[in-house]
Amino acid sequence: MFHRVFQLSSSVCQTTVLRFHVSKHHQRNMHCRKIIYEEYGDPAKVANLVEDTLPDKLDEKQVLLKMIVAPVNPADINIIQGVYPIKPPLPMTGGFEGIGDVVAVGSCVTNLVPGDRVVSDGAMGTWCTAGIFDSEQLIKVSKDTDVYALSGISSNPCTAYRMLHDFVSLNKNDVIIQNGANSACGQNVIQLANIFGYISINIIRNRPEPDLENLKNHLKSLGASYILTEEELRTTDLFKSGFLPKPRLGINNIGGKSSTEVLRTLNNGGVMVTYGGMSKQPVIVPTASFIFKDIQLRGFWMTRWRNENAHTKQYDQMYNELIQFMKNGKLIAPAHKTLPLDSFQEALENTVTSKGFIGHKYFLNLQQ
Amino acid sequence: MFHRVFQLSSSVCQTTVLRFHVSKHHQRNMHCRKIIYEEYGDPAKVANLVEDTLPDKLDEKQVLLKMIVAPVNPADINIIQGVYPIKPPLPMTGGFEGIGDVVAVGSCVTNLVPGDRVVSDGAMGTWCTAGIFDSEQLIKVSKDTDVYALSGISSNPCTAYRMLHDFVSLNKNDVIIQNGANSACGQNVIQLANIFGYISINIIRNRPEPDLENLKNHLKSLGASYILTEEELRTTDLFKSGFLPKPRLGINNIGGKSSTEVLRTLNNGGVMVTYGGMSKQPVIVPTASFIFKDIQLRGFWMTRWRNENAHTKQYDQMYNELIQFMKNGKLIAPAHKTLPLDSFQEALENTVTSKGFIGHKYFLNLQQ
């Protein structure tokens, strides 16, 4: 292992040697279990649960974590499939989000100490019982806050936060509209719009009762102002009647006809932001929307935003606010199901299916 | 007629009475011929050439013009059809662009005198041999400059100028791409891009020889850097090979597959501006373009820009520059055909056809 030593202002940072006492006679390296893939392909085939031994040394900026919970995101699946713009070198441990407790820190890590709780912010390889990560990709969180909400903070809540902030300068009681409102990100958009005082119009696909009523009730409980099926959106009188101002911001996670319907509702000069394409259909835009209504179409990818803005003032402000909302219970995890690590296959198979959303997000319990 | 009198700083503005001497014994009001429509519909049916007598008084801000030339634009046709977002009160004289000489001015018009040459900037009703217009919708131009280039300045050259200025901050040798490059606006984009030092990729539809070669030669003579048919664009190696940087700005006048091909060539973070939809197909955008390439889609409508920016500093700068380019012969009128006023039907029937572009723009000679 390359041993870097460099001078800081008043100290020399060195590799930290890790030894864990297992009995009074033995020392051994820390073991872990993790889900790895050695080639890109169908996650059900290429991903395996393996046992491993962690390196016995930490570089100066590294942190050893005992992991608690990690979400399974559609992007995780796409990365393993090899169809995502990010292709990590193989073999690779799955997952890019998760929450864990600090066990040990490298000699140059000044902002974390053993016992701290952290979440991943772009650190790859979180589907493990323990792992070594770059301290700059970890954010300290409080221990009195729900681990499910926190563990997924870096993707869906951050994405929802940025889409509500960076494209239209919204004021209280402004109207926003989103499709795929029951997605994990959609549930965050609902809650954050509610916290910020925006009126949210939330579009979902029709489904048989009692699922439809249950879903509407769930989204309502999160703070959704209005919930319409795609069919109901087509015939709604909400905007035509003047009961509501037309939305200034549209959020598109679906594409195809659904996105065309969303942008048809927008006010002149409105912006539609695309962050997903669950229908696998392109976005279709009538020419007149551009010319005569001055509609703008934009896209959002949290990975790009993070690469361009990590550790800026607005980055810190976003995390501080989101963590506070979670601490206060105003921002909760999306509807979810938790599986022990052994059952990871169920999560991989169901997170992205040809049927679209399955109604809940999967979390892996990394201590079971 | 309502007679307005109001106090300016040092003068009283009053209605100006017009009388034209036709012999030493007679005075009469000025006559004109004009193309009017009394209902919205098929221009070939609802538009008629009529004789009329002009009002015998000018309000304080009005100007009487003897018209010289007026273009026929697709928007003129759409206005008469009643399918444009602007619906003037009927009966109405056709046309919103043209060039003429000032015959008389209202008592409060300080920037124009009889004998000045002006172009319309948003003044409706230009298809006439003489007419009365609001002085604030007229811009003085020089008499030593081509009347065909000048008469159409307010739509195509202004649109091309704004699309090259307002969406992407371009530097010399940056690459732009446009479809419908042989349209009247497209020919202005080519010339202005050339003047500003941008490399222009110009997409046209395939056509039988010798038309294709003739068109390529014409666009080349205007300053086009590259001219590709839609088929050639699909297989070009210009960008893949690294020979040219990918375009930062796309300009779309067509929609449908053509616009999808244009946006596929754009660099990450590029912008495609839509100002027309000649294919009558919507703009179709792969979701990944938004998310992973951060492509922005915008629209442009000169009428909105003018309403929001008339007589601002940047408005003056634009007109000054464009008039200078025309005076120097760097910016010439698009390929065109001139008809006497009597033959207006040919222009109305051919300006918007189901076959799309006809290869030239029509101008009405208003003194024949």
XYZ file of C-alpha atoms in Angstrom:
736
model
C 0.000 0.000 0.000
C 1.271 3.429 -0.946
C 2.121 5.250 2.225
C 1.508 8.970 1.965
C 2.952 11.286 4.576
C 2.421 14.985 4.247
C 2.826 17.960 6.478
C -0.223 19.756 7.805
C 0.038 23.020 9.696
C 1.033 21.465 12.993
C 0.984 17.710 12.585
C 2.263 14.887 10.414
C -0.462 12.696 8.926
C 0.377 9.036 8.755
C -1.213 5.740 7.926
C -3.308 4.480 10.837
C -2.808 0.804 11.698
C -6.000 -1.064 12.612
C -6.042 -4.068 14.958
C -9.153 -5.356 16.640
C -8.897 -7.370 19.832
C -11.108 -10.430 19.650
C -9.807 -12.060 22.813
C -6.992 -11.313 25.200
C -4.713 -13.636 23.204
C -5.646 -12.714 19.631
C -5.720 -9.717 17.364
C -7.213 -9.860 13.891
C -8.206 -7.660 10.986
C -11.841 -6.586 10.770
C -14.088 -8.838 8.731
C -17.063 -7.747 6.719
C -19.788 -9.046 4.476
C -20.573 -7.159 1.273
C -22.415 -7.368 -2.030
C -19.954 -7.244 -4.890
C -20.054 -7.536 -8.681
C -17.041 -8.528 -10.741
C -18.613 -7.805 -14.111
C -21.408 -5.576 -15.397
C -24.684 -7.273 -16.207
C -27.999 -8.462 -14.794
C -27.714 -7.672 -11.060
C -29.508 -10.902 -10.160
C -26.675 -12.797 -11.847
C -23.543 -10.741 -11.298
C -24.067 -9.539 -7.713
C -22.937 -11.825 -4.880
C -22.773 -11.635 -1.105
C -19.200 -12.378 0.005
C -17.122 -12.364 3.177
C -13.966 -10.272 3.178
C -11.268 -8.903 5.413
C -10.772 -5.160 5.531
C -7.297 -3.696 4.887
C -5.387 -3.353 8.144
C -4.406 0.248 7.580
C -6.250 3.550 7.039
C -4.780 6.263 4.877
C -4.681 9.689 6.483
C -8.069 10.795 5.106
C -9.871 7.465 5.386
C -12.575 6.435 7.809
C -13.593 2.936 8.889
C -17.369 2.599 9.229
C -19.612 -0.010 10.721
C -22.604 0.262 8.410
C -26.213 0.298 9.622
C -28.606 0.712 6.675
C -28.229 1.299 2.921
C -30.953 1.993 0.339
C -31.245 0.283 -3.015
C -31.797 2.918 -5.721
C -32.667 2.527 -9.403
C -29.280 4.146 -10.129
C -27.571 1.319 -8.163
C -29.169 -1.176 -10.496
C -28.231 0.814 -13.608
C -24.629 1.069 -12.404
C -24.376 -2.721 -11.963
C -26.038 -3.186 -15.366
C -23.286 -1.037 -16.842
C -25.808 1.343 -18.432
C -25.121 4.323 -16.160
C -22.719 7.120 -17.113
C -20.627 6.178 -14.049
C -18.725 2.899 -14.454
C -16.629 2.121 -11.373
C -13.563 -0.133 -11.786
C -14.348 -3.805 -11.069
C -14.632 -5.682 -8.809
C -16.866 -3.240 -6.974
C -19.089 -3.261 -3.922
C -22.655 -2.135 -4.671
C -24.431 0.920 -3.350
C -23.636 4.610 -3.093
C -25.803 5.601 -0.166
C -25.910 4.464 3.446
C -25.505 5.314 7.088
C -22.915 3.989 9.538
C -20.963 4.664 12.698
C -17.323 5.670 12.711
C -15.003 2.976 14.133
C -11.640 4.566 13.345
C -10.272 7.557 11.454
C -7.064 8.284 9.552
C -4.520 10.584 11.144
C -5.558 13.624 9.088
C -9.289 13.358 9.662
C -10.152 16.227 11.964
C -13.922 16.505 11.634
C -14.894 12.973 12.698
C -14.096 10.808 15.710
C -14.909 7.182 16.503
C -18.528 6.942 17.576
C -19.788 9.621 15.176
C -22.661 8.728 12.871
C -22.255 9.575 9.197
C -24.020 9.220 5.860
C -22.429 8.658 2.500
C -22.310 11.597 0.142
C -21.194 10.012 -3.081
C -19.066 7.282 -1.496
C -19.353 4.092 -3.569
C -19.566 0.628 -2.002
C -22.010 1.072 0.862
C -23.668 -2.373 0.679
C -21.390 -3.840 3.324
C -21.396 -4.510 7.036
C -18.214 -2.460 7.388
C -16.064 -0.524 4.968
C -13.385 2.082 4.489
C -14.394 5.395 2.916
C -12.955 8.794 2.039
C -13.756 11.219 4.884
C -14.652 13.936 2.369
C -17.518 11.783 1.139
C -19.075 11.437 4.587
C -21.390 13.834 6.371
C -21.888 13.752 10.138
C -25.500 13.311 11.263
C -27.165 13.104 14.638
C -27.891 9.803 16.311
C -31.394 10.751 17.369
C -32.741 10.816 13.821
C -34.384 8.079 11.785
C -31.691 6.046 10.015
C -33.933 5.245 7.042
C -34.597 8.894 6.229
C -30.931 9.785 6.746
C -29.390 6.872 4.875
C -30.943 7.977 1.582
C -30.408 11.707 2.027
C -27.830 12.172 -0.720
C -30.032 11.161 -3.656
C -33.776 11.732 -3.368
C -34.016 14.478 -0.717
C -31.086 16.394 -2.232
C -32.546 16.006 -5.733
C -35.967 17.216 -4.590
C -34.389 20.126 -2.689
C -32.336 21.303 -5.654
C -35.173 20.973 -8.165
C -37.347 23.154 -5.925
C -34.550 25.741 -5.546
C -32.444 26.017 -8.669
C -34.766 26.446 -11.649
C -37.592 28.791 -10.684
C -37.539 31.386 -7.940
C -40.618 30.184 -6.095
C -42.611 32.085 -3.519
C -44.994 30.832 -0.865
C -48.269 29.589 -2.399
C -46.717 29.209 -5.852
C -47.897 26.063 -7.610
C -45.643 23.214 -8.693
C -46.627 20.021 -10.507
C -44.866 16.657 -10.686
C -45.553 13.282 -12.248
C -44.395 9.996 -10.729
C -45.371 11.603 -7.431
C -45.283 8.264 -5.591
C -41.619 7.659 -6.484
C -39.072 7.913 -3.695
C -38.005 11.323 -4.987
C -41.623 12.347 -5.570
C -42.401 11.718 -1.908
C -39.529 14.025 -0.996
C -40.782 16.698 -3.405
C -44.193 16.541 -1.713
C -42.743 16.928 1.770
C -40.289 19.694 0.883
C -42.886 21.631 -1.140
C -45.146 21.414 1.914
C -42.347 22.620 4.229
C -41.525 25.538 1.879
C -45.193 26.525 1.539
C -45.689 25.651 -2.123
C -48.914 24.155 -3.471
C -48.071 20.772 -5.012
C -50.064 19.034 -7.761
C -49.086 15.395 -7.731
C -49.739 13.110 -10.687
C -49.874 9.334 -10.300
C -50.950 6.467 -12.530
C -54.404 5.051 -12.033
C -54.608 1.699 -10.164
C -57.337 -0.546 -8.792
C -58.939 0.206 -5.461
C -58.080 0.022 -2.624
C -54.488 0.732 -3.811
C -55.446 4.078 -5.345
C -57.170 5.316 -2.202
C -54.336 4.027 -0.006
C -51.721 5.744 -2.154
C -53.663 9.002 -2.199
C -53.991 8.842 1.577
C -50.275 8.181 1.981
C -49.275 11.109 -0.267
C -51.832 13.323 1.459
C -50.294 12.412 4.819
C -46.920 13.596 3.467
C -48.399 17.009 2.684
C -49.522 16.719 -0.962
C -51.883 19.587 -1.849
C -53.604 17.813 -4.748
C -53.277 14.263 -6.082
C -54.600 13.470 -9.556
C -54.343 10.420 -11.751
C -53.068 11.053 -15.294
C -56.662 10.753 -16.514
C -57.876 13.239 -13.918
C -55.138 15.706 -14.944
C -56.355 15.655 -18.542
C -59.832 16.774 -17.545
C -59.173 18.825 -14.437
C -60.780 22.232 -14.121
C -58.318 23.347 -11.406
C -56.390 25.717 -13.685
C -58.978 26.576 -16.347
C -61.410 27.725 -13.689
C -58.794 30.004 -12.208
C -59.120 28.161 -8.884
C -55.351 27.667 -8.922
C -52.671 29.670 -10.741
C -50.931 27.624 -13.400
C -47.767 25.905 -12.143
C -44.472 27.734 -12.598
C -42.402 24.571 -12.110
C -42.989 21.096 -13.498
C -40.991 18.080 -12.328
C -40.809 15.124 -14.684
C -39.758 11.618 -13.679
C -41.721 9.729 -16.365
C -41.352 11.122 -19.908
C -43.658 10.299 -22.831
C -47.251 11.493 -22.734
C -47.089 12.058 -19.006
C -44.439 14.757 -19.387
C -46.356 16.385 -22.264
C -49.413 16.627 -20.009
C -47.340 18.177 -17.231
C -45.853 20.847 -19.475
C -49.270 21.641 -20.949
C -50.375 22.823 -17.513
C -47.412 25.182 -17.031
C -47.785 28.920 -16.929
C -46.097 31.046 -19.604
C -42.381 31.133 -18.877
C -42.632 27.986 -16.756
C -39.829 25.452 -16.424
C -40.058 21.664 -16.580
C -37.158 19.786 -15.002
C -36.595 16.167 -16.018
C -34.763 13.895 -13.565
C -36.081 10.478 -14.608
C -37.630 8.622 -17.518
C -39.507 5.703 -15.989
C -41.744 5.238 -19.065
C -38.621 4.829 -21.217
C -40.344 7.206 -23.647
C -38.732 10.499 -24.725
C -40.087 13.867 -23.671
C -42.430 15.223 -26.368
C -42.885 18.977 -26.632
C -45.314 20.869 -28.883
C -43.380 23.600 -30.720
C -45.848 26.274 -29.613
C -44.910 25.601 -25.965
C -41.425 26.864 -26.708
C -42.274 29.779 -28.993
C -45.494 31.241 -27.674
C -45.472 30.025 -24.046
C -41.713 30.393 -23.519
C -41.562 27.073 -21.664
C -38.047 26.021 -20.713
C -36.992 22.387 -20.461
C -34.096 21.504 -18.210
C -32.610 18.398 -16.641
C -31.198 17.570 -13.239
C -28.640 14.986 -12.125
C -27.565 15.109 -8.500
C -24.173 13.551 -9.319
C -23.288 16.482 -11.579
C -24.507 19.019 -9.040
C -22.417 17.340 -6.325
C -19.313 17.258 -8.514
C -19.694 20.966 -9.200
C -20.828 22.139 -5.759
C -19.581 19.779 -3.023
C -18.598 21.608 0.166
C -19.806 24.995 -1.075
C -21.951 27.254 1.082
C -25.170 26.165 -0.660
C -24.148 22.500 -0.273
C -23.707 22.937 3.473
C -26.972 24.856 3.729
C -28.861 22.119 1.879
C -27.547 19.343 4.132
C -28.089 21.379 7.293
C -31.694 22.083 6.344
C -32.470 18.537 5.217
C -30.948 16.994 8.355
C -32.934 19.434 10.499
C -36.173 18.561 8.652
C -35.456 14.866 9.264
C -34.618 15.471 12.918
C -37.933 17.289 13.366
C -39.789 14.452 11.634
C -40.983 16.773 8.859
C -39.078 14.810 6.212
C -39.450 11.065 6.504
C -38.201 8.172 4.416
C -40.366 7.122 1.458
C -42.621 4.094 1.903
C -40.141 1.231 2.171
C -39.372 -2.387 2.969
C -36.257 -3.495 4.850
C -34.428 -6.723 4.057
C -31.543 -8.465 5.785
C -28.344 -8.473 3.734
C -28.860 -12.159 2.881
C -32.046 -11.276 1.002
C -30.449 -8.635 -1.206
C -31.592 -10.462 -4.361
C -35.225 -9.523 -3.731
C -34.259 -5.841 -3.597
C -32.136 -6.039 -6.737
C -34.834 -7.809 -8.712
C -37.677 -5.505 -7.707
C -36.145 -2.037 -7.575
C -36.252 -1.642 -11.346
C -38.914 -3.747 -12.984
C -40.625 -3.560 -16.343
C -43.780 -2.664 -14.437
C -42.268 0.543 -13.154
C -42.717 1.489 -9.529
C -43.347 -1.228 -7.029
C -44.785 1.041 -4.389
C -41.890 1.054 -1.995
C -38.163 1.525 -1.793
C -35.877 -1.223 -0.480
C -33.398 -0.761 2.324
C -30.739 -3.287 3.296
C -30.276 -3.848 7.017
C -26.511 -4.218 7.199
C -26.334 -5.624 10.685
C -28.602 -8.596 10.048
C -62.088 61.420 -34.759
C -60.998 61.896 -31.164
C -58.808 64.936 -31.012
C -56.062 64.617 -28.431
C -54.129 67.681 -27.335
C -51.467 67.411 -24.709
C -48.725 69.603 -23.424
C -45.114 68.704 -24.125
C -42.236 70.573 -22.546
C -42.373 73.530 -24.899
C -45.004 72.847 -27.522
C -48.606 71.853 -27.936
C -49.122 68.714 -29.991
C -52.131 68.774 -32.253
C -53.782 66.795 -34.959
C -52.107 67.419 -38.305
C -54.470 68.004 -41.204
C -53.459 66.375 -44.471
C -54.396 67.752 -47.885
C -52.682 66.760 -51.084
C -52.675 69.019 -54.098
C -53.511 67.066 -57.227
C -53.925 70.088 -59.499
C -53.974 73.789 -58.956
C -57.776 73.617 -58.632
C -58.255 70.523 -56.506
C -57.260 69.156 -53.179
C -58.059 65.607 -52.176
C -57.310 63.057 -49.493
C -54.551 60.572 -50.227
C -55.664 57.345 -51.844
C -54.084 53.960 -51.334
C -54.371 50.358 -52.392
C -54.066 47.705 -49.723
C -54.619 44.006 -49.022
C -57.262 43.582 -46.362
C -59.115 40.703 -44.696
C -62.494 41.106 -43.047
C -62.589 37.654 -41.504
C -60.036 35.047 -40.450
C -59.588 32.068 -42.762
C -57.810 30.784 -45.846
C -55.777 33.808 -47.035
C -56.496 32.948 -50.673
C -60.204 33.420 -49.923
C -60.416 36.126 -47.283
C -57.677 38.524 -48.462
C -58.591 41.128 -51.083
C -56.874 44.032 -52.797
C -58.964 47.179 -52.290
C -58.725 50.892 -52.966
C -59.189 53.230 -50.034
C -58.846 56.828 -48.950
C -56.573 57.591 -46.027
C -57.915 59.590 -43.073
C -57.341 63.276 -43.594
C -55.744 63.875 -40.217
C -52.700 62.550 -38.365
C -52.712 62.213 -34.623
C -49.751 63.779 -32.876
C -47.635 60.611 -32.864
C -48.669 59.294 -36.259
C -46.690 59.156 -39.465
C -47.952 58.911 -43.036
C -45.805 56.609 -45.168
C -45.583 55.956 -48.855
C -44.667 52.269 -48.830
C -41.985 50.740 -51.034
C -41.625 47.023 -50.319
C -43.144 44.570 -47.798
C -42.234 40.903 -47.202
C -44.732 38.085 -46.870
C -43.857 35.981 -43.814
C -45.263 32.664 -42.635
C -46.496 34.556 -39.552
C -48.515 36.883 -41.837
C -50.307 33.855 -43.222
C -50.904 32.398 -39.755
C -52.313 35.730 -38.544
C -54.820 35.842 -41.444
C -55.680 32.184 -40.801
C -56.510 33.150 -37.222
C -54.152 30.513 -35.817
C -51.531 32.931 -34.479
C -51.477 34.116 -30.866
C -51.965 37.685 -32.172
C -55.480 38.353 -33.520
C -55.865 41.955 -34.703
C -59.359 43.475 -34.755
C -61.070 43.125 -38.164
C -61.131 44.421 -40.835
C -57.343 44.508 -40.982
C -54.662 45.256 -43.533
C -52.158 42.403 -43.933
C -48.438 42.474 -43.174
C -46.325 43.564 -40.240
C -43.063 44.352 -41.979
C -42.129 46.807 -44.699
C -40.156 49.841 -45.741
C -41.458 53.243 -46.780
C -40.737 56.944 -47.029
C -42.193 59.488 -44.660
C -44.736 61.809 -46.311
C -46.021 63.656 -43.255
C -45.645 63.475 -39.474
C -47.905 64.295 -36.541
C -47.152 67.409 -34.509
C -45.412 65.500 -31.691
C -43.134 63.392 -33.868
C -39.661 64.783 -33.306
C -37.395 62.044 -34.637
C -38.719 61.821 -38.208
C -39.313 64.367 -40.970
C -40.889 64.044 -44.409
C -38.431 62.372 -46.757
C -36.988 60.022 -44.126
C -36.940 56.329 -44.912
C -38.259 53.975 -42.216
C -38.950 50.304 -41.586
C -41.790 48.864 -39.563
C -40.935 47.489 -36.170
C -44.112 45.719 -35.173
C -46.482 48.049 -37.027
C -49.397 46.032 -38.430
C -50.887 46.711 -41.874
C -47.879 47.202 -44.115
C -49.298 45.644 -47.301
C -50.438 48.964 -48.697
C -49.213 51.624 -51.074
C -49.545 54.209 -48.327
C -50.590 54.054 -44.693
C -50.617 55.763 -41.337
C -48.512 54.238 -38.558
C -47.460 54.898 -34.974
C -44.085 56.685 -35.002
C -42.875 54.494 -32.128
C -43.182 51.456 -34.379
C -40.950 52.897 -37.077
C -37.177 52.899 -37.278
C -35.246 55.317 -39.476
C -32.907 53.674 -41.984
C -30.552 55.010 -44.616
C -31.592 55.429 -48.230
C -28.400 53.954 -49.648
C -29.177 50.450 -48.394
C -30.976 47.589 -50.113
C -34.731 47.892 -49.487
C -35.286 44.115 -49.567
C -32.804 43.446 -46.781
C -34.121 46.372 -44.734
C -37.843 45.741 -45.242
C -37.672 42.404 -43.439
C -35.274 43.436 -40.692
C -37.713 43.196 -37.777
C -38.432 39.472 -38.039
C -35.702 37.228 -39.468
C -32.531 39.272 -38.891
C -33.646 40.295 -35.392
C -34.626 36.703 -34.560
C -31.290 35.372 -35.813
C -29.403 38.091 -33.923
C -31.166 37.397 -30.625
C -30.851 33.610 -30.886
C -27.096 34.001 -31.408
C -26.820 36.399 -28.423
C -29.279 35.553 -25.693
C -28.988 31.830 -24.916
C -25.324 30.850 -24.962
C -22.370 33.144 -24.410
C -20.532 32.319 -27.639
C -16.911 33.053 -28.432
C -15.172 33.274 -31.778
C -14.773 29.830 -33.392
C -17.497 28.312 -31.224
C -19.723 25.931 -33.164
C -23.452 26.386 -33.702
C -25.843 24.101 -35.571
C -29.214 24.851 -37.172
C -31.782 22.931 -39.157
C -33.981 24.527 -41.831
C -30.839 26.436 -42.757
C -32.305 27.536 -46.092
C -35.260 29.283 -44.428
C -35.325 33.076 -44.496
C -34.234 33.154 -40.862
C -31.697 30.381 -41.445
C -29.999 32.487 -44.116
C -29.729 35.320 -41.604
C -28.291 32.947 -38.984
C -25.626 31.885 -41.482
C -24.641 35.458 -42.309
C -24.623 36.704 -38.716
C -22.703 33.656 -37.454
C -20.160 34.359 -40.160
C -19.935 38.052 -39.197
C -19.519 37.148 -35.490
C -16.852 34.521 -36.251
C -18.815 31.398 -35.249
C -18.539 28.116 -37.118
C -22.008 27.240 -38.457
C -23.240 23.731 -39.228
C -26.249 24.075 -41.488
C -28.728 21.253 -41.980
C -31.021 21.100 -45.003
C -33.317 18.479 -46.480
C -32.027 16.360 -49.325
C -33.313 17.287 -52.830
C -32.601 16.239 -56.401
C -29.650 17.692 -58.265
C -28.996 20.338 -59.439
C -31.163 21.958 -56.707
C -29.047 20.498 -53.891
C -25.783 21.757 -55.326
C -27.313 25.150 -56.128
C -28.660 25.503 -52.591
C -25.350 24.452 -51.037
C -23.560 27.000 -53.221
C -25.997 29.732 -52.233
C -25.626 29.030 -48.495
C -21.862 28.766 -48.884
C -21.860 32.187 -50.573
C -23.658 33.588 -47.501
C -20.863 32.335 -45.248
C -22.036 28.877 -44.139
C -19.127 26.902 -42.650
C -20.634 23.453 -43.253
C -23.812 22.369 -45.041
C -25.133 18.842 -44.465
C -28.333 17.118 -45.485
C -30.247 15.434 -42.660
C -28.890 12.091 -43.883
C -25.338 13.415 -43.907
C -25.757 14.734 -40.355
C -26.698 11.256 -39.122
C -23.464 9.743 -40.383
C -21.064 12.669 -40.141
C -17.702 12.138 -38.524
C -17.148 15.890 -37.956
C -17.731 15.719 -34.197
C -16.830 12.108 -33.390
C -13.439 12.529 -34.994
C -12.762 15.590 -32.881
C -12.308 17.643 -36.068
C -14.870 20.111 -34.714
C -15.907 20.765 -31.113
C -19.510 19.792 -30.481
C -21.966 22.671 -30.951
C -22.875 24.729 -27.871
C -25.996 26.191 -29.492
C -28.610 24.451 -31.619
C -31.280 26.384 -33.521
C -34.435 24.512 -34.439
C -36.957 25.618 -37.042
C -38.284 22.157 -37.958
C -39.162 19.925 -34.970
C -39.688 16.162 -35.151
C -36.729 13.912 -35.937
C -34.759 16.818 -37.343
C -34.683 18.568 -33.960
C -33.761 15.315 -32.201
C -30.783 14.925 -34.532
C -29.704 18.509 -33.861
C -29.804 18.109 -30.090
C -27.925 14.800 -30.301
C -24.936 16.701 -31.661
C -24.873 19.266 -28.834
C -22.083 19.426 -26.311
C -22.859 18.775 -22.633
C -24.645 21.822 -21.262
C -25.660 22.933 -24.763
C -28.852 24.824 -25.517
C -31.329 24.203 -28.324
C -33.580 27.152 -29.185
C -36.807 26.460 -31.081
C -38.307 29.281 -33.163
C -40.285 27.307 -35.732
C -41.950 23.959 -36.335
C -42.117 23.576 -40.093
C -42.497 19.757 -39.903
C -45.584 20.220 -37.703
C -44.065 17.494 -35.517
C -43.303 18.097 -31.836
C -39.775 18.266 -30.490
C -38.718 14.836 -29.190
C -36.042 14.669 -26.508
C -34.358 11.548 -25.090
C -34.489 11.749 -21.282
C -30.741 11.151 -20.993
C -30.097 14.402 -22.904
C -31.625 16.310 -20.027
C -30.201 14.326 -17.127
C -26.730 13.255 -18.154
C -25.912 15.828 -20.874
C -27.632 18.791 -19.169
C -29.115 19.952 -22.478
C -31.459 22.927 -22.133
C -34.405 23.485 -24.451
C -35.662 27.006 -24.922
C -37.909 28.881 -27.316
C -37.756 32.255 -29.009
C -40.479 34.568 -30.311
C -39.407 37.969 -31.586
C -42.809 39.484 -30.770
C -42.375 38.681 -27.068
C -38.812 39.977 -27.062
C -39.940 43.213 -28.714
C -42.792 43.680 -26.260
C -40.386 43.264 -23.367
C -37.371 45.138 -24.761
C -38.454 47.767 -27.298
C -36.357 50.932 -27.141
C -33.935 49.555 -24.573
C -30.189 49.884 -24.980
C -29.831 46.360 -26.358
C -32.723 46.968 -28.777
C -30.984 50.054 -30.160
C -27.676 48.228 -30.348
C -29.238 45.354 -32.288
C -30.863 47.628 -34.869
C -27.742 49.765 -35.221
C -25.595 46.713 -35.848
C -28.020 45.045 -38.250
C -28.539 48.226 -40.283
C -24.772 48.690 -40.478
C -24.289 45.070 -41.635
C -26.914 45.652 -44.345
C -25.359 48.952 -45.374
C -21.984 47.214 -45.757
C -23.563 44.450 -47.791
C -22.582 41.816 -45.220
C -26.205 40.980 -44.459
C -28.369 40.600 -47.542
C -31.997 39.614 -48.031
C -32.762 35.893 -48.256
C -33.284 34.412 -51.719
C -36.547 35.988 -52.852
C -39.074 36.747 -55.555
C -40.788 40.122 -55.911
C -44.388 40.456 -57.047
C -46.478 43.492 -57.925
C -49.293 44.142 -55.460
C -51.854 42.807 -57.949
C -50.213 39.376 -57.778
C -50.399 39.091 -53.988
C -52.358 35.829 -54.232
C -49.306 33.933 -55.491
C -47.342 35.050 -52.436
C -50.149 34.145 -50.021
C -50.628 30.703 -51.541
C -46.964 29.766 -51.646
C -45.479 31.214 -48.474
C -46.833 28.390 -46.319
C -47.409 25.200 -48.263
C -47.814 21.623 -47.195
C -44.477 20.954 -48.854
C -42.686 23.275 -46.479
C -40.161 25.744 -47.820
C -40.461 26.835 -51.415
C -36.911 28.020 -51.742
C -37.505 31.744 -51.636
C -39.280 34.446 -49.723
C -41.898 36.675 -51.379
C -41.778 40.460 -51.339
C -44.593 42.716 -52.489
C -43.566 45.702 -54.575
C -45.956 48.336 -53.262
C -45.448 50.876 -55.988
C -46.394 48.577 -58.873
